[in-house]
Amino acid sequence: MSACKRLVCLVKQRRLWAPTRRNVSTWSPVGTAFNARPHKRQDFFEKSGLFGVPELSSPEGFQAAAKTALRNTERLVGRACSSPAGVGTVECFDQLSDELCKVADLADFIKVAHPDPEYREAAEKTCIEIGTVVEKLNTNVELCQSLKKLLDDPKIVAQLDPDTRRVAELFMFDFEISGIHLDEKLRKEAVGLHVKLLDLNNAFLIGSHTPNRIAKAAIPQHLHMHFGSEGSFIQVGGLHADSPDDLLREIAYRVYLYPNADLLDCLEELLRCRYKLAKLVGYKSYGHRALKGTMLLTCSSLLSLRTKKDFRMMRDMKKKLNPRNPPSLYSPYLSLGGCMEGLNSLFSQLYGVSLMSEHPSAGEVWSEDVRKLAVVHETEGLLGHIYCDFFQRSDKPHQDCHFTIRGGRWCQDAGRYQLPVVVLMLSLPHPTKSAPTLLTPGMMENLFHEMGHAMHSMLGRTRYQHVTGTRCATDFAEVPSILMEYFATDYRVLSQFARHYQTGQPLPESMVARLSESKKVCGAADTQLQIFYAVLDQIYHSKPQNRSTTEILKDMQQKFYGLPYTPNTAWQLRFSHLIGYGAKYYSYLMSRAVASMVWKQCFIQDPLNRSETILNTLRHDLVDINGGPMELIFFCFFGTGMLQRRPTTEDFVEALVSELDPNFDTFIMDSES
């Protein structure tokens, strides 16, 4: 379908959403799509599979999709090994990666998000099957030699463009960390460890999102309504940290974090296996495979005094606050549809991009409350699709996250660009008959954060999918999403969409000012918590410790956070980032420091600034540099006019702590004296 025809369809399909009653004005199509309940409809002729993949109209389709991908993989491996060394070799490697990723990434999402256990089981099997093939390919000597022949020839390398050369080096790095240099026996051992880790990673991820149960009789009856129910048991699937009821929060904390013996064993075996693999392929530890964040200890020492002050303030506030405070005063102004309108307006002004609601085909989505958005550029047309799985659902993880379903890349054979497809997953309450979904400021900030990830994937036009979107260097992956958080608390942005869902009155500027100031309250404690997480991640992935993961957590919490450990809890079992960010969790702090610098240099004076320098950097350089080493990433920000110079470690630390208080240095000196 041409871009023009697709846009005509989108305009027609917007009318399928019923408007929510408002006294002042009507919502835009995007706002309506998210503020209204979806209409059920019967599709007698229009049938599709998940994400429009025909095979995935049933769980058995995963096996068919995997077979097709593996058949194409064999063909591409043969081509890569037999073709003359050159650009075509790298393009073949990327196409090979794409064939496997399109099935594995989709299955990786479905195994945790689909409400049907048969779909989840089929997807899980596919993940393991494809993952096993990937690990075998990463130790395929003939395949590696075809790439090595290219990189070892100076004449051929000199003819490669920078993107192609960098992607070739990344593929070679994958071979090296997988043990390609080992003899055949040790290579097989490395593959075995990788395959074992696939099982352990999957088991830990599922376990980290599985609710804990407690007998209903053990919890006051008036609190039952806040939890899921299973016969005579209550299911606790989260910390309920936003609840104003301190008893509810305490119960959720103690039950949700109660140690699971099997999951503890799984985590400790996972860490042992990672260490053994790292040693086998020539590293001192698994943590040595990742760049180390040297700013952690410096930042922690600077924050310690301020953190203690924050803790004292928290104790004082807790004594004074009523445990049954009313709901957020901000929520009526922050309907989900209104926030989506705000994002649409922001993206239009910054990038010339619009979000347009599409109605998915029957079977295309896994739940009827999933919304589908087309991302359309004012001159380039359709950029890709975002599936918004925003609402609470049983058996759905209580974690906000972004999934890449299909990465963007230039398809040389077809002469066209493969459009990216992503999913954003939140856990928001459903709209009711009387009100749309209303967000707390924290929910709104998370929405903006995750949309930052989505737009990172949509805006980039990388030649190779191996480095598209969030597949960039880990230190950089969170910068676009964290940058979006700054827009979420700026009155000049909020004033464009934050309106009372009943009266249409705008959110008062005084309330926005209080919201901005509130972010500085306990900010040191929040940053200190992230430091604790990052340090814990590094310690877990260093050499083996002769103590349990819980004992390590207790020790690190005392040293790097300050609040005492709560007996009979095991927070590390809910630390699902140990899988995707293993030994790299520090990158959240790195990205926050960079995002802070970009905001202050480019947007603090005018958050809707669309100057050519900023536009080109955010729209092209920033996303197209994906996969490059830190030097190239720094050049993207500091060599194109967005920032003035390459930062030092001290600059990163200053960027983090200065946001807490403009007079932070004065506070430190006064405290020390």
XYZ file of C-alpha atoms in Angstrom:
673
model
C 0.000 0.000 0.000
C 1.378 3.418 -0.923
C 1.988 6.030 1.759
C -0.834 8.211 0.367
C -3.356 5.367 0.394
C -2.265 4.369 3.880
C -2.847 7.912 5.149
C -6.337 7.948 3.599
C -7.110 4.703 5.440
C -5.838 6.167 8.689
C -8.138 9.183 8.361
C -11.128 6.899 7.829
C -10.215 4.575 10.673
C -9.996 7.344 13.255
C -13.790 7.548 13.240
C -14.030 4.104 14.794
C -13.213 5.523 18.234
C -16.062 6.937 20.303
C -15.425 10.381 21.807
C -15.342 10.807 25.571
C -17.785 13.386 26.987
C -16.122 16.743 27.598
C -17.715 20.038 28.478
C -15.308 22.342 26.675
C -13.804 20.787 23.564
C -13.314 17.433 21.873
C -10.194 15.334 21.881
C -8.096 14.861 18.770
C -8.156 11.415 17.092
C -5.076 10.340 19.058
C -6.520 11.595 22.347
C -9.850 9.899 21.632
C -8.133 6.596 20.851
C -6.574 6.485 24.313
C -9.344 8.107 26.365
C -12.180 5.875 25.143
C -12.870 2.219 25.619
C -12.163 0.201 22.470
C -15.145 -1.000 20.445
C -15.461 -4.715 19.887
C -16.064 -5.508 16.259
C -16.627 -8.623 14.194
C -14.176 -9.172 11.327
C -15.621 -11.833 9.075
C -13.265 -11.290 6.148
C -10.235 -9.449 7.533
C -7.965 -11.933 9.302
C -4.359 -11.597 10.357
C -1.744 -13.001 12.702
C 0.086 -11.209 15.493
C 1.710 -8.009 14.188
C 0.310 -8.853 10.762
C 2.420 -12.039 10.448
C 0.049 -14.593 8.807
C 1.647 -17.643 10.467
C 1.017 -16.272 13.955
C -2.753 -16.642 13.908
C -2.247 -19.618 16.250
C 0.447 -20.750 18.724
C 1.582 -23.408 16.250
C 2.545 -20.616 13.884
C 5.690 -19.908 15.900
C 7.117 -23.229 14.792
C 6.374 -22.397 11.150
C 7.894 -18.917 11.490
C 11.007 -20.390 13.109
C 11.397 -22.973 10.349
C 11.182 -20.288 7.681
C 13.749 -18.147 9.483
C 16.140 -21.073 9.938
C 15.788 -22.091 6.290
C 16.645 -18.543 5.211
C 19.508 -18.545 7.735
C 21.117 -21.578 6.101
C 20.896 -19.893 2.707
C 22.433 -16.663 4.002
C 25.249 -18.471 5.833
C 26.144 -20.183 2.566
C 26.115 -16.863 0.726
C 28.259 -15.149 3.379
C 30.857 -17.922 3.278
C 31.087 -18.095 -0.505
C 30.751 -14.474 -1.648
C 33.790 -12.231 -2.335
C 34.761 -10.091 0.656
C 33.245 -6.624 0.505
C 30.221 -4.538 1.445
C 27.990 -7.428 0.387
C 29.506 -9.578 3.136
C 28.405 -7.129 5.855
C 24.976 -6.697 4.255
C 24.615 -10.479 4.237
C 25.560 -10.695 7.927
C 23.010 -8.005 8.772
C 20.301 -9.749 6.763
C 21.177 -12.981 8.551
C 20.840 -11.211 11.904
C 17.555 -9.647 10.782
C 16.023 -12.996 9.810
C 16.670 -14.380 13.278
C 15.855 -11.199 15.214
C 12.455 -10.712 13.566
C 11.317 -14.037 14.972
C 13.271 -14.002 18.255
C 12.356 -10.419 19.228
C 8.680 -10.962 18.512
C 8.696 -14.215 20.483
C 10.625 -12.539 23.300
C 7.756 -10.085 23.731
C 4.909 -12.577 23.333
C 6.351 -14.963 25.931
C 5.845 -12.327 28.646
C 2.865 -10.314 27.374
C 0.332 -12.597 25.708
C -2.656 -13.509 27.911
C -2.909 -17.001 26.380
C -0.505 -19.470 28.080
C -0.301 -21.565 24.885
C 1.041 -18.566 22.981
C 3.500 -17.813 25.781
C 4.761 -21.394 25.841
C 5.155 -21.548 22.053
C 6.997 -18.224 22.047
C 9.310 -19.355 24.834
C 10.271 -22.498 22.901
C 10.953 -20.380 19.822
C 13.191 -18.021 21.805
C 15.306 -20.919 22.999
C 15.421 -22.530 19.546
C 16.503 -19.338 17.781
C 18.870 -18.428 20.614
C 20.606 -21.792 20.335
C 21.135 -21.268 16.617
C 22.551 -17.786 17.240
C 25.097 -19.124 19.737
C 26.177 -21.829 17.288
C 26.601 -19.236 14.545
C 28.720 -17.104 16.887
C 31.225 -19.971 17.061
C 30.989 -20.954 13.365
C 34.626 -20.815 12.210
C 33.866 -20.695 8.475
C 31.415 -17.832 8.953
C 33.924 -15.939 11.090
C 36.669 -16.440 8.513
C 34.530 -14.798 5.822
C 34.329 -11.662 7.982
C 37.954 -11.858 9.108
C 39.066 -12.013 5.467
C 37.322 -8.681 4.922
C 38.657 -6.922 8.025
C 42.221 -8.194 7.539
C 42.489 -6.741 4.032
C 43.475 -3.026 4.246
C 42.434 -2.383 0.633
C 38.930 -3.721 1.190
C 38.547 -1.957 4.542
C 39.592 1.345 2.948
C 36.695 1.014 0.491
C 34.094 0.552 3.237
C 31.969 3.450 4.425
C 32.219 4.154 8.202
C 28.826 2.553 9.013
C 29.680 -0.667 7.199
C 33.116 -0.888 8.766
C 31.732 -0.315 12.280
C 28.994 -2.939 11.864
C 31.573 -5.421 10.552
C 33.676 -4.783 13.670
C 30.624 -5.322 15.906
C 29.890 -8.670 14.306
C 33.535 -9.666 14.778
C 33.324 -8.610 18.424
C 30.355 -10.983 18.834
C 32.522 -13.812 17.521
C 35.353 -12.925 19.881
C 33.309 -12.743 23.091
C 31.627 -16.020 22.165
C 34.945 -17.899 22.086
C 35.682 -18.227 18.368
C 39.419 -18.318 19.193
C 39.074 -21.493 21.283
C 39.708 -25.035 20.071
C 36.721 -27.110 18.972
C 36.173 -28.760 22.347
C 36.158 -25.458 24.256
C 33.972 -23.816 21.599
C 31.376 -26.509 22.148
C 31.633 -25.915 25.887
C 31.087 -22.182 25.309
C 28.000 -22.889 23.188
C 26.707 -25.195 25.916
C 27.122 -22.452 28.507
C 25.368 -19.932 26.259
C 22.444 -22.309 25.726
C 22.245 -23.002 29.450
C 22.165 -19.257 30.053
C 19.230 -18.928 27.661
C 17.234 -21.222 29.949
C 18.436 -19.525 33.137
C 17.786 -16.010 31.788
C 14.290 -16.985 30.729
C 13.526 -18.676 34.058
C 14.764 -15.672 36.031
C 12.845 -13.150 33.923
C 9.600 -15.075 34.288
C 10.174 -15.596 38.012
C 11.034 -11.935 38.590
C 7.606 -10.931 37.241
C 5.582 -13.698 38.897
C 3.361 -12.510 41.799
C 3.840 -13.920 45.297
C 0.840 -15.372 47.148
C -0.369 -15.025 50.702
C -3.500 -16.306 52.433
C -6.368 -13.808 52.407
C -6.787 -14.276 56.137
C -3.315 -12.804 56.709
C -4.266 -9.429 55.201
C -6.922 -6.981 56.485
C -10.067 -7.443 54.435
C -10.336 -3.785 53.417
C -7.039 -4.152 51.525
C -8.075 -7.214 49.475
C -9.459 -5.040 46.687
C -5.973 -3.702 45.902
C -4.568 -7.125 44.983
C -5.361 -9.949 42.616
C -7.266 -12.932 43.962
C -6.683 -16.664 43.521
C -9.093 -18.778 45.551
C -8.230 -18.358 49.204
C -5.029 -16.484 48.337
C -4.103 -12.898 47.517
C -1.642 -12.287 44.663
C 0.863 -9.493 45.182
C 2.447 -8.535 41.873
C 4.122 -5.233 42.725
C 5.292 -2.866 45.448
C 2.304 -0.458 45.262
C 4.805 2.320 45.953
C 2.363 5.018 44.781
C -0.314 4.060 47.299
C -0.974 6.630 50.061
C -1.730 3.790 52.515
C 1.434 2.924 54.440
C 0.038 -0.435 55.624
C -0.721 -1.415 52.049
C 2.806 -0.463 50.980
C 4.368 -2.426 53.854
C 2.345 -5.567 53.094
C 3.163 -5.331 49.381
C 6.866 -4.813 50.133
C 7.162 -7.764 52.518
C 5.102 -10.180 50.415
C 6.314 -9.210 46.936
C 9.971 -9.321 48.006
C 9.686 -12.471 50.113
C 12.516 -14.837 49.050
C 11.708 -17.606 46.603
C 14.202 -20.427 47.152
C 14.031 -21.738 43.574
C 14.537 -18.268 42.109
C 17.472 -17.621 44.460
C 19.090 -20.826 43.209
C 18.364 -19.763 39.610
C 20.046 -16.364 40.078
C 23.116 -17.797 41.771
C 23.475 -20.475 39.075
C 23.040 -17.783 36.408
C 25.839 -15.680 37.904
C 28.118 -18.722 38.223
C 27.435 -19.652 34.613
C 28.165 -16.118 33.389
C 31.437 -16.071 35.309
C 32.471 -19.465 33.954
C 31.692 -18.371 30.395
C 33.633 -15.117 30.812
C 36.678 -16.988 32.152
C 36.434 -19.545 29.354
C 36.589 -16.895 26.625
C 39.422 -14.982 28.293
C 37.961 -12.360 30.658
C 38.685 -11.904 34.371
C 34.953 -11.802 35.081
C 31.635 -11.217 33.342
C 31.790 -7.604 34.482
C 35.015 -7.093 32.526
C 33.032 -7.573 29.302
C 31.252 -4.269 29.999
C 32.605 -0.762 30.255
C 32.963 0.229 33.872
C 31.384 3.440 35.178
C 34.199 5.213 36.987
C 31.818 7.961 38.136
C 29.908 5.692 40.562
C 32.112 6.057 43.631
C 32.765 9.774 43.087
C 29.066 10.519 42.754
C 28.183 8.342 45.757
C 30.601 10.134 48.073
C 29.262 13.543 47.030
C 25.664 12.502 47.599
C 26.027 10.721 50.929
C 25.488 13.811 53.103
C 22.534 15.038 51.063
C 21.032 11.538 51.063
C 21.095 11.402 54.864
C 19.296 14.743 54.923
C 16.653 13.348 52.547
C 16.114 10.298 54.760
C 15.599 12.508 57.815
C 13.051 14.537 55.883
C 11.238 11.353 54.784
C 10.912 10.210 58.392
C 9.523 13.606 59.419
C 7.052 13.605 56.526
C 5.852 10.095 57.321
C 5.051 11.091 60.903
C 2.948 14.036 59.725
C 1.153 12.578 56.715
C -2.264 10.987 56.857
C -1.874 7.403 55.600
C -5.063 7.765 53.575
C -4.278 10.836 51.528
C -6.639 11.665 48.665
C -5.676 10.771 45.079
C -3.217 12.955 43.212
C -4.504 16.470 42.594
C -2.720 16.367 39.246
C -4.436 13.284 37.808
C -7.642 14.971 36.536
C -5.433 17.171 34.335
C -3.390 14.233 33.048
C -5.735 11.959 31.141
C -3.935 9.351 29.055
C -5.476 10.739 25.876
C -4.430 14.258 26.792
C -0.853 13.128 27.421
C -0.794 11.341 24.054
C -2.016 14.556 22.432
C 0.826 16.357 24.163
C 3.373 13.876 22.863
C 1.914 14.152 19.379
C 2.188 17.946 19.495
C 5.724 17.818 20.907
C 6.959 15.389 18.238
C 5.312 17.469 15.529
C 7.062 20.639 16.678
C 10.473 19.030 17.276
C 10.659 16.513 14.437
C 7.760 17.128 12.058
C 6.311 13.756 13.060
C 2.653 12.886 13.757
C 1.112 9.958 15.648
C -1.941 8.580 13.853
C -4.342 5.984 15.225
C -4.831 2.826 13.161
C -7.347 0.094 13.779
C -5.543 -3.279 13.883
C -6.817 -6.252 11.924
C -8.431 -9.200 13.674
C -5.695 -11.286 15.305
C -3.034 -8.610 14.836
C -2.947 -7.704 18.540
C -2.871 -9.942 21.605
C -5.476 -8.007 23.604
C -8.419 -5.876 22.495
C -7.181 -2.888 24.518
C -3.885 -2.626 22.593
C -3.727 0.547 20.475
C -1.786 0.810 17.218
C -0.095 4.027 16.089
C 1.398 4.915 12.734
C 4.313 7.347 12.966
C 4.208 9.662 9.941
C 6.825 12.266 8.964
C 5.715 15.468 7.253
C 7.942 14.882 4.228
C 9.168 11.279 4.457
C 5.816 9.593 5.045
C 5.352 6.501 7.196
C 8.300 5.850 9.546
C 7.012 2.785 11.403
C 4.433 1.492 13.885
C 4.096 1.582 17.669
C 1.802 -0.888 19.446
C 0.689 0.544 22.789
C -0.042 -2.152 25.380
C -0.814 0.319 28.146
C -3.470 -1.230 30.382
C -3.433 -3.590 33.355
C -4.062 -7.241 32.618
C -3.741 -10.415 34.638
C -0.487 -12.327 34.008
C 1.062 -9.162 32.549
C 4.360 -7.960 34.076
C 4.019 -4.823 36.223
C 6.928 -3.124 34.499
C 7.102 -0.298 31.992
C 9.267 -1.281 29.050
C 9.990 -1.001 25.330
C 10.295 -3.980 22.975
C 11.774 -3.972 19.479
C 9.702 -6.294 17.307
C 11.358 -5.441 14.010
C 14.354 -3.186 13.489
C 14.717 -0.731 10.651
C 17.258 -1.355 7.878
C 17.832 -0.667 4.227
C 16.809 -3.714 2.152
C 19.242 -3.702 -0.760
C 17.459 -6.478 -2.676
C 14.021 -4.863 -2.430
C 15.287 -1.294 -2.812
C 13.254 -0.027 0.138
C 13.555 0.622 3.852
C 12.262 -1.985 6.311
C 10.030 -0.020 8.669
C 10.568 -0.543 12.415
C 7.883 -1.992 14.683
C 7.991 -1.610 18.472
C 5.776 -2.243 21.493
C 5.458 -0.003 24.546
C 4.170 -1.833 27.610
C 2.791 0.006 30.655
C 0.413 -1.074 33.437
C -2.228 1.668 33.648
C -5.810 1.485 34.940
C -8.542 1.126 32.319
C -10.843 4.017 31.457
C -14.297 3.804 33.074
C -17.749 4.854 31.932
C -17.355 8.139 33.793
C -13.673 8.975 33.297
C -10.705 8.271 31.036
C -7.512 6.771 32.389
C -5.973 9.403 34.672
C -2.237 9.431 35.304
C -0.172 10.479 38.275
C 2.834 12.699 37.455
C 5.050 9.629 37.870
C 2.977 7.640 35.373
C 3.116 10.529 32.906
C 6.911 10.728 33.245
C 7.200 6.985 32.599
C 4.982 7.356 29.518
C 7.230 10.116 28.159
C 10.314 7.989 28.961
C 9.055 4.950 27.061
C 7.893 7.083 24.134
C 11.453 8.402 23.988
C 12.619 4.830 23.350
C 9.925 4.372 20.700
C 10.839 7.556 18.834
C 14.515 6.583 19.001
C 13.523 3.477 17.025
C 11.155 5.340 14.681
C 13.344 8.320 13.773
C 16.565 6.497 13.015
C 17.290 5.508 9.456
C 20.263 3.256 10.097
C 21.490 1.250 7.161
C 21.858 -1.865 9.317
C 19.304 -3.254 11.783
C 22.131 -4.594 13.942
C 22.575 -1.062 15.311
C 19.064 0.368 15.029
C 17.179 2.098 17.864
C 17.957 0.778 21.326
C 20.414 -1.735 19.849
C 23.012 1.015 20.043
C 25.829 1.111 22.599
C 24.334 0.505 26.048
C 25.845 3.684 27.529
C 23.778 5.649 25.024
C 20.521 3.657 24.899
C 18.738 5.584 27.665
C 19.680 9.121 26.572
C 16.692 9.789 24.255
C 14.217 8.368 26.797
C 15.649 10.216 29.811
C 15.766 13.425 27.773
C 11.989 13.068 27.298
C 11.474 13.167 31.083
C 12.589 16.806 31.129
C 9.790 17.759 28.740
C 7.268 16.029 31.040
C 7.728 18.591 33.837
C 8.222 21.792 31.824
C 5.226 24.138 31.986
C 5.801 25.362 28.432
C 5.180 21.780 27.265
C 2.520 20.795 29.816
C 0.463 23.905 29.107
C -0.165 22.596 25.593
C -2.097 19.538 26.726
C -2.602 19.258 30.524
C -6.301 20.126 30.859
C -8.952 18.945 33.290
C -10.782 16.059 31.645
C -14.197 17.435 32.716
C -13.879 21.216 32.617
C -11.077 21.685 30.106
C -9.293 24.043 32.503
C -5.501 24.076 32.051
C -3.196 22.810 34.769
C -2.225 25.891 36.826
C 1.359 27.028 36.406
C 1.756 27.121 40.196
C 1.017 23.377 40.368
C 3.598 22.681 37.659
C 6.147 24.725 39.624
C 5.431 22.633 42.727
C 5.757 19.479 40.659
C 9.152 20.583 39.333
C 10.345 21.461 42.832
C 9.073 18.146 44.205
C 11.456 16.308 41.886
C 14.342 17.872 43.791
C 12.892 16.683 47.098
C 14.620 13.406 47.938
C 16.425 13.612 44.609
C 19.738 12.715 46.238
C 18.167 9.587 47.722
C 16.782 8.605 44.302
C 20.170 9.041 42.639
C 21.863 7.220 45.512
C 19.438 4.334 44.974
C 20.494 4.117 41.320
C 24.137 4.076 42.416
C 23.355 1.211 44.784
C 21.680 -0.732 41.948
C 24.656 -0.116 39.650
C 27.227 -1.149 42.260
C 25.234 -4.264 43.161
C 25.125 -5.208 39.472
C 28.909 -4.825 39.202
C 29.572 -6.858 42.364
C 27.280 -9.670 41.219
C 29.224 -9.869 37.947
C 32.707 -9.732 39.450
C 34.552 -12.802 40.683
C 32.420 -15.278 42.704
C 31.686 -14.366 46.316
C 31.586 -16.936 49.105
C 28.188 -15.688 50.226
C 24.627 -15.532 48.972
C 23.234 -12.853 46.664
C 21.065 -11.680 49.587
C 24.083 -11.224 51.853
C 25.806 -9.226 49.108
C 22.708 -7.065 48.695
C 22.497 -6.415 52.443
C 26.144 -5.319 52.546
C 25.969 -3.108 49.435
C 22.705 -1.534 50.576
C 24.313 -0.428 53.816
C 27.402 0.951 52.066
C 25.818 2.621 49.057
C 22.251 3.465 50.049
C 21.951 3.887 53.792
C 18.494 2.521 54.573
C 18.668 -0.778 56.489
C 17.913 -4.083 54.825
C 14.468 -5.515 55.641
C 14.750 -9.110 56.956
C 13.212 -11.913 54.899
C 13.235 -9.960 51.649
C 15.182 -10.533 48.439
C 14.839 -7.466 46.225
C 17.435 -8.827 43.802
C 14.910 -11.425 42.641
C 12.833 -8.565 41.193
C 15.866 -6.920 39.560
C 15.005 -8.091 36.036
C 17.538 -5.646 34.546
C 20.210 -8.160 35.590
C 19.330 -10.023 32.392
C 19.315 -7.310 29.741
C 21.712 -4.935 31.519
C 23.984 -7.454 33.236
C 27.150 -5.598 34.374
C 25.924 -2.485 32.512
C 23.229 -1.027 34.764
C 25.518 1.940 35.456
C 24.547 3.145 31.951
C 21.349 4.635 33.412
C 23.498 7.103 35.371
C 25.722 7.758 32.355
C 22.700 8.413 30.149
C 21.066 10.662 32.755
C 24.203 12.790 32.947
C 24.369 13.149 29.145
C 20.626 13.896 28.900
C 21.015 16.581 31.579
C 23.792 18.232 29.588
C 21.779 18.148 26.353
C 18.685 19.609 28.065
C 20.601 22.471 29.673
C 22.517 23.325 26.519
C 19.747 22.960 23.951
C 16.259 23.047 25.466
C 16.126 24.755 28.840
C 15.621 28.164 27.194
C 13.077 26.868 24.684
C 11.872 23.249 24.959
C 10.222 23.484 21.532
C 13.443 24.590 19.842
C 13.657 23.170 16.341
C 16.871 24.745 15.126
C 18.633 22.975 12.293
C 21.634 22.025 14.455
C 19.502 20.357 17.113
C 17.088 18.859 14.606
C 19.864 17.310 12.534
C 21.601 15.931 15.608
C 18.481 14.468 17.199
C 16.920 13.346 13.925
C 20.001 11.974 12.161
C 23.418 12.078 13.838
C 22.160 11.013 17.247
C 20.323 7.970 15.943
C 22.502 7.109 12.968
C 25.666 6.962 15.100
C 24.216 3.868 16.808
C 26.666 1.135 17.593
C 29.713 3.388 17.581
C 32.250 3.466 20.390
C 31.897 6.071 23.127
C 34.234 8.435 21.282
C 31.820 8.553 18.341
C 28.807 8.920 20.593
C 30.463 11.809 22.409
C 31.275 13.390 19.061
C 27.587 13.179 18.184
C 26.722 15.408 21.152
C 29.864 17.429 21.657
C 31.130 17.856 18.104
C 27.989 18.918 16.255
C 27.079 22.017 18.206
C 24.733 20.528 20.782
C 27.383 20.760 23.502
C 30.595 22.698 23.661
C 33.226 20.162 24.663
C 33.922 16.555 25.515
C 33.007 15.990 29.184
C 35.217 14.627 31.921
C 34.153 12.260 34.696
C 33.758 15.296 36.946
C 31.392 16.851 34.389
C 29.184 13.760 34.472
C 29.051 13.825 38.260
C 28.325 17.559 38.312
C 25.506 17.080 35.783
C 23.835 14.578 38.122
C 24.214 16.389 41.423
C 23.593 19.955 40.224
C 20.013 19.105 39.272
C 19.226 18.361 42.900
C 20.088 21.860 44.031
C 21.781 24.777 42.213
C 23.632 25.428 45.493
C 24.686 21.813 45.905
C 28.396 22.670 46.131
C 27.641 25.173 48.898
C 25.666 22.511 50.761
C 28.599 20.086 50.568
C 31.101 22.661 51.835
C 28.807 23.796 54.676
C 28.229 20.188 55.749
C 31.937 19.395 55.705
C 32.800 22.486 57.747
